[in-house]
XYZ file of C-alpha atoms in Angstrom:
592
model
C 0.000 0.000 0.000
C 1.190 3.477 -0.823
C 0.672 4.943 2.663
C 2.826 2.179 4.169
C 5.558 2.315 1.546
C 8.934 3.974 1.651
C 7.967 5.837 -1.524
C 5.101 7.719 0.127
C 7.169 8.401 3.243
C 10.043 9.909 1.281
C 7.795 12.003 -0.964
C 5.825 13.389 1.992
C 9.074 13.976 3.888
C 10.482 15.896 0.905
C 7.319 18.004 0.600
C 6.524 16.605 -2.850
C 3.282 14.970 -1.669
C 0.828 15.871 1.078
C -1.565 13.533 2.881
C -4.503 14.552 0.685
C -2.570 13.597 -2.429
C -1.563 10.275 -0.866
C -5.251 9.510 -0.240
C -6.139 10.445 -3.834
C -3.429 8.178 -5.246
C -4.613 5.348 -2.989
C -8.155 5.826 -4.277
C -6.977 5.634 -7.912
C -4.743 2.651 -7.119
C -7.588 0.722 -5.479
C -9.798 1.240 -8.548
C -7.269 -0.503 -10.801
C -8.355 -4.091 -11.660
C -4.800 -5.440 -12.005
C -2.866 -3.892 -9.158
C 0.239 -5.995 -9.772
C 0.880 -4.216 -13.080
C 0.211 -0.724 -11.709
C 3.190 1.611 -11.429
C 2.553 4.053 -8.607
C 5.006 6.550 -10.076
C 2.966 6.591 -13.298
C -0.154 7.403 -11.258
C 1.609 10.256 -9.526
C 2.797 11.712 -12.834
C -0.346 11.113 -14.934
C -3.078 11.753 -12.377
C -1.511 14.343 -10.072
C 0.709 16.075 -12.619
C 3.818 15.765 -10.426
C 7.181 16.089 -12.152
C 8.777 12.702 -12.837
C 12.238 13.857 -11.740
C 10.911 15.383 -8.501
C 9.734 11.872 -7.568
C 12.774 9.888 -8.740
C 15.575 12.183 -7.523
C 14.851 11.857 -3.766
C 14.436 8.097 -4.192
C 17.740 7.848 -6.043
C 19.391 9.797 -3.225
C 17.751 7.559 -0.631
C 19.123 4.416 -2.266
C 22.556 6.020 -2.788
C 22.510 6.155 -6.585
C 25.001 8.647 -7.936
C 23.613 11.580 -9.970
C 25.246 11.875 -13.384
C 24.035 14.824 -15.478
C 25.392 15.763 -18.893
C 24.611 18.206 -21.678
C 23.905 15.978 -24.706
C 24.201 18.906 -27.117
C 27.855 19.460 -26.128
C 28.881 15.804 -26.520
C 31.547 15.108 -29.100
C 30.703 12.972 -32.117
C 33.371 10.563 -30.867
C 31.511 10.007 -27.572
C 28.177 9.593 -29.396
C 29.743 6.946 -31.646
C 31.207 5.117 -28.632
C 27.775 5.002 -27.005
C 26.263 3.698 -30.253
C 28.907 0.966 -30.371
C 28.032 -0.065 -26.808
C 24.321 -0.232 -27.678
C 25.040 -2.389 -30.736
C 26.519 -5.045 -28.463
C 23.042 -5.765 -27.098
C 20.452 -7.870 -28.984
C 17.973 -5.707 -30.930
C 14.954 -6.476 -28.713
C 16.920 -5.840 -25.494
C 18.331 -2.592 -26.877
C 14.811 -1.442 -27.714
C 13.538 -2.349 -24.234
C 16.367 -0.439 -22.560
C 15.833 2.712 -24.621
C 12.039 2.572 -24.212
C 12.618 2.501 -20.443
C 15.077 5.398 -20.737
C 18.127 3.300 -19.815
C 21.287 4.099 -21.807
C 24.555 2.109 -21.465
C 26.691 5.220 -21.863
C 30.453 4.681 -21.563
C 33.275 2.776 -19.935
C 34.762 4.131 -16.752
C 38.406 3.194 -17.411
C 39.484 4.194 -13.911
C 36.932 1.746 -12.525
C 38.328 -1.393 -14.207
C 36.328 -0.963 -17.388
C 33.106 -0.538 -15.483
C 30.136 0.385 -17.712
C 28.305 3.572 -16.728
C 24.549 3.165 -17.312
C 22.399 6.304 -17.373
C 18.818 5.770 -16.195
C 15.889 8.143 -15.669
C 14.780 5.651 -13.007
C 17.824 3.802 -11.610
C 15.489 1.553 -9.559
C 14.073 0.064 -12.786
C 14.404 -3.741 -12.600
C 15.306 -3.837 -16.294
C 18.776 -2.549 -15.396
C 19.574 -5.963 -13.900
C 19.432 -7.689 -17.317
C 22.539 -5.876 -18.594
C 25.128 -8.491 -17.469
C 22.861 -11.322 -18.638
C 22.324 -9.895 -22.124
C 25.850 -8.624 -22.836
C 29.515 -9.047 -22.052
C 29.411 -6.148 -19.574
C 29.702 -7.846 -16.193
C 30.808 -4.776 -14.239
C 28.446 -1.818 -14.397
C 27.136 1.084 -12.362
C 23.619 2.517 -12.765
C 23.435 6.281 -12.174
C 20.505 8.687 -12.033
C 20.173 11.122 -14.932
C 17.203 13.539 -15.391
C 14.538 12.218 -17.746
C 14.778 15.037 -20.281
C 18.563 14.580 -20.508
C 18.161 10.856 -21.191
C 15.550 11.601 -23.878
C 17.917 14.060 -25.597
C 20.761 11.551 -25.465
C 18.582 8.799 -26.976
C 17.675 11.068 -29.892
C 21.390 11.546 -30.570
C 22.586 7.962 -30.262
C 19.508 6.214 -31.647
C 17.440 8.689 -33.686
C 13.930 7.357 -34.251
C 13.258 6.453 -37.829
C 10.090 7.392 -39.659
C 9.649 4.226 -41.673
C 6.987 5.796 -43.879
C 9.214 8.662 -44.931
C 12.124 6.257 -45.419
C 10.053 4.316 -47.931
C 8.999 7.570 -49.572
C 12.631 8.478 -50.127
C 13.700 5.056 -51.362
C 11.127 4.424 -54.077
C 10.231 6.364 -57.158
C 6.487 6.085 -57.411
C 5.679 9.610 -58.525
C 2.920 9.897 -61.077
C 4.161 12.243 -63.732
C 1.537 14.844 -64.497
C 1.714 16.279 -67.952
C 1.355 19.998 -68.428
C -1.170 19.113 -71.135
C -3.438 17.223 -68.746
C -6.939 18.635 -69.025
C -9.186 19.177 -66.039
C -11.790 16.788 -67.371
C -9.111 14.061 -67.608
C -8.744 14.062 -63.797
C -11.588 11.628 -63.165
C -12.057 8.923 -60.525
C -10.082 6.409 -62.602
C -7.005 8.650 -62.694
C -7.329 9.402 -58.983
C -7.743 5.730 -58.120
C -4.544 4.884 -59.965
C -2.685 7.514 -57.992
C -4.340 6.636 -54.674
C -3.416 2.997 -55.030
C 0.248 3.922 -55.048
C 1.772 3.503 -51.593
C 3.571 6.848 -51.931
C 0.516 8.833 -50.806
C -0.280 6.486 -47.927
C 3.326 6.653 -46.724
C 3.312 10.442 -46.907
C 0.090 10.663 -44.865
C 1.121 8.111 -42.234
C 4.597 9.644 -42.051
C 3.072 13.058 -41.404
C 0.974 11.727 -38.505
C 4.009 10.032 -36.986
C 6.333 13.016 -37.363
C 3.765 15.545 -36.093
C 3.300 13.603 -32.850
C 7.050 13.304 -32.339
C 7.595 17.011 -32.941
C 4.861 17.946 -30.439
C 2.648 19.606 -33.057
C -0.932 20.449 -32.128
C -2.266 20.421 -35.713
C -1.405 19.303 -39.232
C -2.549 21.490 -42.148
C -2.811 19.858 -45.573
C -3.097 22.511 -48.282
C -3.219 22.175 -52.086
C -0.072 23.870 -53.353
C -1.340 24.171 -56.912
C -2.780 21.820 -59.504
C -0.063 19.217 -58.925
C 1.409 19.674 -55.431
C 0.484 19.411 -51.746
C 1.944 21.245 -48.741
C 1.937 19.868 -45.193
C 2.341 22.361 -42.352
C 2.739 21.604 -38.611
C 1.566 23.963 -35.873
C 4.276 23.847 -33.204
C 4.098 26.150 -30.167
C 1.250 28.027 -31.829
C 3.057 28.792 -35.108
C 2.544 27.127 -38.485
C 5.691 25.920 -40.232
C 6.097 24.134 -43.548
C 7.169 20.539 -42.916
C 6.976 18.939 -46.348
C 5.958 19.785 -49.917
C 5.272 17.065 -52.467
C 5.138 17.859 -56.181
C 3.726 15.810 -59.054
C 0.676 14.555 -57.184
C -2.956 15.574 -57.510
C -4.233 17.358 -54.356
C -7.569 15.571 -54.874
C -5.797 12.203 -54.657
C -4.075 13.058 -51.389
C -7.366 14.342 -49.931
C -8.981 11.033 -50.902
C -6.237 9.098 -49.084
C -6.839 11.083 -45.889
C -10.596 10.499 -46.162
C -10.212 6.783 -46.874
C -8.062 6.349 -43.778
C -10.468 8.257 -41.512
C -13.784 7.406 -39.872
C -16.952 9.404 -40.503
C -15.865 11.057 -43.769
C -17.284 10.376 -47.243
C -14.479 10.272 -49.774
C -16.765 11.216 -52.670
C -18.288 14.272 -50.951
C -16.310 17.318 -52.080
C -18.826 20.162 -51.785
C -19.567 20.174 -48.039
C -17.488 20.498 -44.887
C -16.927 17.189 -43.087
C -15.608 16.109 -39.709
C -14.087 12.733 -38.914
C -11.529 11.044 -36.715
C -8.706 8.514 -36.743
C -6.408 6.884 -34.233
C -2.937 5.388 -34.431
C -0.509 3.752 -32.019
C 2.666 5.821 -32.226
C 5.765 4.885 -30.234
C 3.618 2.634 -28.068
C 1.013 5.313 -27.264
C -2.541 5.510 -28.662
C -3.018 8.925 -30.298
C -6.373 10.256 -31.563
C -6.816 12.648 -34.478
C -9.787 14.920 -35.184
C -10.044 15.648 -38.897
C -11.754 18.661 -40.493
C -12.225 18.867 -44.272
C -13.566 21.976 -46.041
C -13.936 22.690 -49.789
C -11.888 25.671 -51.004
C -11.656 27.684 -54.208
C -8.680 27.149 -56.507
C -7.310 29.095 -59.443
C -8.840 26.478 -61.714
C -12.513 26.839 -60.834
C -13.447 23.435 -62.198
C -11.004 21.664 -59.819
C -12.482 20.636 -56.448
C -9.748 21.286 -53.916
C -10.108 20.773 -50.173
C -8.242 22.053 -47.119
C -7.672 19.525 -44.335
C -6.750 20.270 -40.722
C -5.942 17.424 -38.347
C -6.005 18.133 -34.606
C -3.696 15.847 -32.605
C -5.208 14.633 -29.334
C -2.485 13.215 -27.120
C -3.608 12.316 -23.598
C -0.022 12.743 -22.381
C -0.511 16.504 -22.789
C -3.492 16.684 -20.426
C -2.702 18.553 -17.207
C -4.740 17.207 -14.307
C -3.196 19.310 -11.521
C -4.433 22.892 -11.792
C -1.423 24.254 -9.915
C 0.820 22.924 -12.725
C -0.734 25.293 -15.289
C 1.648 28.043 -14.217
C -0.965 30.672 -13.304
C 0.466 33.711 -11.558
C -0.196 34.177 -7.848
C -3.328 36.366 -7.918
C -4.963 34.448 -10.787
C -4.238 31.079 -9.180
C -5.507 32.169 -5.772
C -8.776 33.610 -7.119
C -9.397 30.740 -9.546
C -8.973 28.111 -6.830
C -11.200 30.170 -4.531
C -13.858 30.247 -7.264
C -13.888 26.516 -8.006
C -13.648 25.322 -4.413
C -17.308 26.086 -3.844
C -20.624 24.384 -4.583
C -22.100 26.845 -7.066
C -21.442 29.680 -9.493
C -20.044 30.073 -13.011
C -16.408 29.890 -14.022
C -15.872 31.326 -17.500
C -12.616 31.162 -19.459
C -12.332 33.464 -22.468
C -9.875 33.781 -25.305
C -9.429 32.985 -28.995
C -9.021 29.500 -30.466
C -5.743 27.949 -29.324
C -5.405 30.014 -26.148
C -5.512 27.029 -23.776
C -9.113 27.414 -22.587
C -9.880 23.689 -22.748
C -6.638 22.826 -20.942
C -7.543 25.156 -18.064
C -11.093 23.809 -17.806
C -9.919 20.187 -17.851
C -7.434 20.870 -15.055
C -10.131 22.689 -13.069
C -12.575 19.797 -13.505
C -9.981 17.262 -12.367
C -9.473 19.424 -9.280
C -13.139 19.285 -8.211
C -14.243 15.823 -9.403
C -14.892 13.238 -6.716
C -17.237 10.220 -6.394
C -19.818 12.209 -4.385
C -20.560 14.575 -7.296
C -22.405 13.988 -10.554
C -20.279 15.704 -13.194
C -21.794 16.207 -16.655
C -20.110 17.735 -19.702
C -21.546 18.916 -22.997
C -18.858 19.422 -25.634
C -18.924 19.352 -29.401
C -16.694 17.602 -30.158
C -15.454 15.663 -27.124
C -11.652 15.585 -27.323
C -10.366 14.183 -24.038
C -11.929 11.510 -21.863
C -12.456 12.828 -18.332
C -12.397 10.140 -15.640
C -15.291 10.540 -13.238
C -17.414 12.628 -15.618
C -20.385 11.666 -17.783
C -19.702 13.225 -21.158
C -22.795 13.674 -23.307
C -22.525 12.468 -26.888
C -23.610 15.029 -29.465
C -25.029 13.604 -32.688
C -27.821 13.872 -35.237
C -30.492 12.789 -32.757
C -29.254 14.957 -29.865
C -27.792 18.291 -30.876
C -26.024 20.739 -28.586
C -29.205 22.546 -27.493
C -31.035 19.285 -26.761
C -28.052 18.109 -24.693
C -28.109 21.329 -22.684
C -31.800 20.806 -21.857
C -31.154 17.164 -20.933
C -28.470 18.200 -18.450
C -31.037 20.157 -16.439
C -33.072 16.957 -15.905
C -30.095 14.752 -15.051
C -29.486 15.777 -11.422
C -26.084 17.445 -11.940
C -23.722 18.788 -9.295
C -21.046 20.093 -11.672
C -21.582 20.955 -15.332
C -19.182 21.907 -18.103
C -20.739 23.515 -21.167
C -18.047 23.548 -23.849
C -18.950 26.999 -25.107
C -21.520 29.716 -24.457
C -22.758 30.082 -28.029
C -26.023 31.999 -27.734
C -28.711 33.203 -25.388
C -29.928 29.653 -24.678
C -26.560 28.347 -23.467
C -25.953 31.559 -21.507
C -29.353 31.273 -19.780
C -28.806 27.584 -18.949
C -25.400 28.365 -17.446
C -26.819 31.159 -15.325
C -29.769 29.015 -14.262
C -27.487 26.175 -13.184
C -25.198 28.549 -11.279
C -28.138 30.159 -9.483
C -29.666 26.825 -8.459
C -26.652 25.457 -6.607
C -24.506 24.006 -9.382
C -20.858 24.658 -10.194
C -20.744 25.498 -13.905
C -17.732 25.762 -16.238
C -17.779 27.230 -19.732
C -15.857 29.210 -22.344
C -16.589 32.376 -24.292
C -14.848 34.174 -27.143
C -13.940 37.724 -26.038
C -10.745 39.769 -26.015
C -10.534 40.326 -22.262
C -12.395 39.550 -19.049
C -14.477 42.764 -18.578
C -15.787 42.572 -22.160
C -17.186 39.098 -21.377
C -19.610 40.763 -18.956
C -20.844 43.071 -21.731
C -21.123 40.153 -24.149
C -23.356 38.195 -21.776
C -25.471 41.274 -21.116
C -25.968 41.783 -24.856
C -27.045 38.127 -25.122
C -29.942 39.046 -22.844
C -28.704 38.151 -19.341
C -29.845 40.735 -16.779
C -27.202 42.492 -14.636
C -28.545 41.102 -11.342
C -28.246 37.559 -12.739
C -24.708 38.230 -13.969
C -23.631 39.644 -10.620
C -25.060 36.744 -8.609
C -24.200 33.802 -10.843
C -20.559 34.337 -11.918
C -17.610 33.558 -9.637
C -14.767 34.488 -11.976
C -13.993 35.278 -15.609
C -10.452 34.657 -16.809
C -9.068 35.772 -20.155
C -5.930 33.972 -21.260
C -3.437 33.623 -24.075
C -0.517 31.304 -24.743
C 2.895 32.784 -25.538
C 6.015 30.955 -26.638
C 8.678 30.337 -24.002
C 12.269 31.287 -24.650
C 14.657 28.376 -25.022
C 16.645 28.329 -21.799
C 19.690 26.939 -23.614
C 20.191 29.615 -26.263
C 18.305 32.727 -25.100
C 20.377 35.915 -24.931
C 20.127 39.198 -23.060
C 18.206 42.037 -24.669
C 20.136 43.758 -27.460
C 20.647 47.538 -27.539
C 18.478 47.982 -30.621
C 15.447 46.464 -28.814
C 15.709 48.549 -25.634
C 13.419 51.284 -26.976
C 10.807 48.685 -27.875
C 10.997 47.237 -24.335
C 10.476 50.668 -22.757
C 7.470 51.366 -24.993
C 5.940 48.074 -23.924
C 6.080 49.029 -20.235
C 9.390 47.722 -18.937
C 11.666 50.057 -17.000
C 15.249 51.161 -17.487
C 16.097 49.284 -14.248
C 14.658 46.084 -15.764
C 16.878 46.430 -18.817
C 20.047 47.311 -16.903
C 19.555 44.440 -14.460
C 20.118 41.948 -17.293
C 16.913 39.994 -16.591
C 15.280 40.760 -19.961
C 16.001 38.230 -22.701
C 15.279 37.744 -26.376
C 15.294 34.581 -28.522
C 18.637 33.126 -29.454
C 19.674 31.816 -32.853
C 18.093 28.430 -32.244
C 19.674 25.165 -31.106
C 18.953 21.414 -31.210
C 16.649 21.827 -28.201
C 14.303 24.429 -29.697
C 12.630 25.933 -32.743
C 14.013 29.363 -33.687
C 14.845 30.243 -30.085
C 11.565 29.078 -28.511
C 10.481 25.867 -26.818
C 7.056 25.289 -25.265
C 4.431 27.811 -24.224
C 3.228 29.503 -21.058
C -0.016 31.330 -20.331
C -0.683 34.960 -19.539
C -3.925 35.539 -17.674
C -6.347 38.304 -16.704
C -8.536 37.081 -13.819
C -11.682 39.127 -13.092
C -12.848 37.888 -9.709
C -16.421 38.846 -8.819
C -15.738 40.557 -5.512
C -18.511 42.470 -3.675
C -17.393 45.748 -5.306
C -17.366 44.244 -8.809
C -20.822 42.756 -8.241
C -22.107 46.096 -6.964
C -20.838 47.880 -10.068
C -22.592 45.364 -12.340
C -25.829 45.615 -10.351
C -25.775 49.410 -10.728
C -25.078 49.255 -14.464
C -28.590 50.146 -15.574
C -28.893 49.881 -19.354
C -25.188 49.565 -20.126
C -22.191 47.711 -18.673
C -19.292 50.025 -17.848
C -16.314 47.824 -18.734
C -13.747 50.492 -17.855
C -15.166 50.925 -14.360
C -15.230 47.140 -13.757
C -11.624 46.922 -14.930
C -10.593 49.809 -12.685
C -12.103 48.124 -9.605
C -10.508 44.776 -10.425
C -7.083 46.352 -10.974
C -7.355 48.006 -7.579
C -7.955 44.586 -6.038
C -4.863 43.031 -7.602
C -5.914 41.837 -11.062
C -3.238 41.864 -13.751
C -4.206 42.801 -17.297
C -3.018 40.486 -20.069
C -0.231 42.981 -20.810
C 0.832 43.225 -17.160
C 0.773 39.437 -16.894
C 2.973 39.277 -19.997
C 5.449 41.834 -18.635
C 5.742 39.732 -15.474
C 6.580 36.721 -17.670
C 9.268 38.797 -19.442
C 10.792 39.861 -16.110
C 10.985 36.200 -15.101
C 12.947 35.360 -18.250
C 10.194 33.141 -19.664
C 9.269 34.970 -22.866
C 10.245 37.850 -25.121
C 8.955 41.366 -25.682
C 8.038 40.396 -29.270
C 5.721 37.630 -28.053
C 3.927 39.833 -25.532
C 3.636 42.732 -27.972
C 2.092 40.411 -30.557
C -0.337 38.699 -28.183
C -1.287 41.274 -25.560
C -0.327 44.809 -26.527
C -2.959 47.227 -27.802
């Protein structure tokens, strides 16, 4: 049992876990049907959002494993080759098992009688014990190395192959398209001939594989002309061209995507369609949501389509709200708002601003077996344990689902989006009748969300008494911590105009993106949120109640600022001062 184990004792002793978290992990553990195969560390990481290294490091210290950290980027090619040679001395299946478990036989320690140094993200892994049995290395030492470092080293010594793209490069299956080809000649027979070639299938499957490995959120498939296709990946919020293939019909590639998806009619080219697919990539089941829309081309008689594929990777779900990185005031007020039995929590922002991520983390924070949690989303992307997620379809549309929720004895409700007066009224009704209600709205900032709801027909006294908090958020790219550089002289004026001070600049705490390195993309890696949290304090509620026929957004904002709220710009400047992002990112996302 976890509460009797050394693991729990050490983690509580180190302040990594508290007793409440121990009880939650025990509850999850006891619900597992096959407890023998359950890894408690995996539960802590997946369900509680605790950093893997913050769990393993104190255990490694406890069991006297040496810490061995390196910078893979600075390794010489000679050392990388030596490590590869060591790996090649293991059978293929054993080598794959070791690397999948983040165990790397790294180098000989000549001063230790040719002892093999083995780097492991988890040095307690039982797989380490097979090394002398499966190789000639009888003397070895297992050392602890941070997980991210091991991952970077594995990419250097054993780069993962994309077998689909390898095949694409090895064979010459391109259908030559004559410049004289007439539009009417591109019929189903021609397309079928091209579709049947494995080139297109390999390109599609290779794109799915590579997008997941690169951490992309979306794949965009765009006709590049009458005989080419472009594939773009959205990484850290920015689209970048990944691959362009010439001498293929865009219609043929669209047909391949449709054929290998569920819920999409290949022969329908005049209407928008939505479908899905799933693949097992590197041992993990990944889901894909596919959107197809017809678009106009230069040749009006051609029927081109744009395809966007959203990648749904459950490994990216954050279940611990405190791990979202909210700043102090926003975190404090958000937790205060959701740790209650009723009221509305509204998250606003444009598409791709992290609204769903915040709501999912908030729901995981409040879900427990004593509460009936219902969600109404279209579409449902992530499965939420402990929630009943309504299925939207032809027989039950979004509005019908909303009405059904009211009759289903809910305690907590998540409405994916406030779309119109009906969804706004249902949310307010639920909040005013003792239910905790979560939803999203598309507005630029938090105070304007109040005006938007008022214009939908919600009376001020209902707004004031039903809403707990409205947060507006954006995602900005994080500076790569390996190659970022201090602010250059030519950008100082820009920083001052944004709101930073001369003291900030002279202190050397303001950074800008570096030239790029193997760890990042053009000087950035990952994203962090900036947040404007409008908490409905008594003074804010009073202002809304006294609004009369118009909501005074400026006055609401003024009151909230006086109580500690940060605007999106102020939140961004705080991120800059902490060395997390650049002035260009904040100016683009938050500056007026």
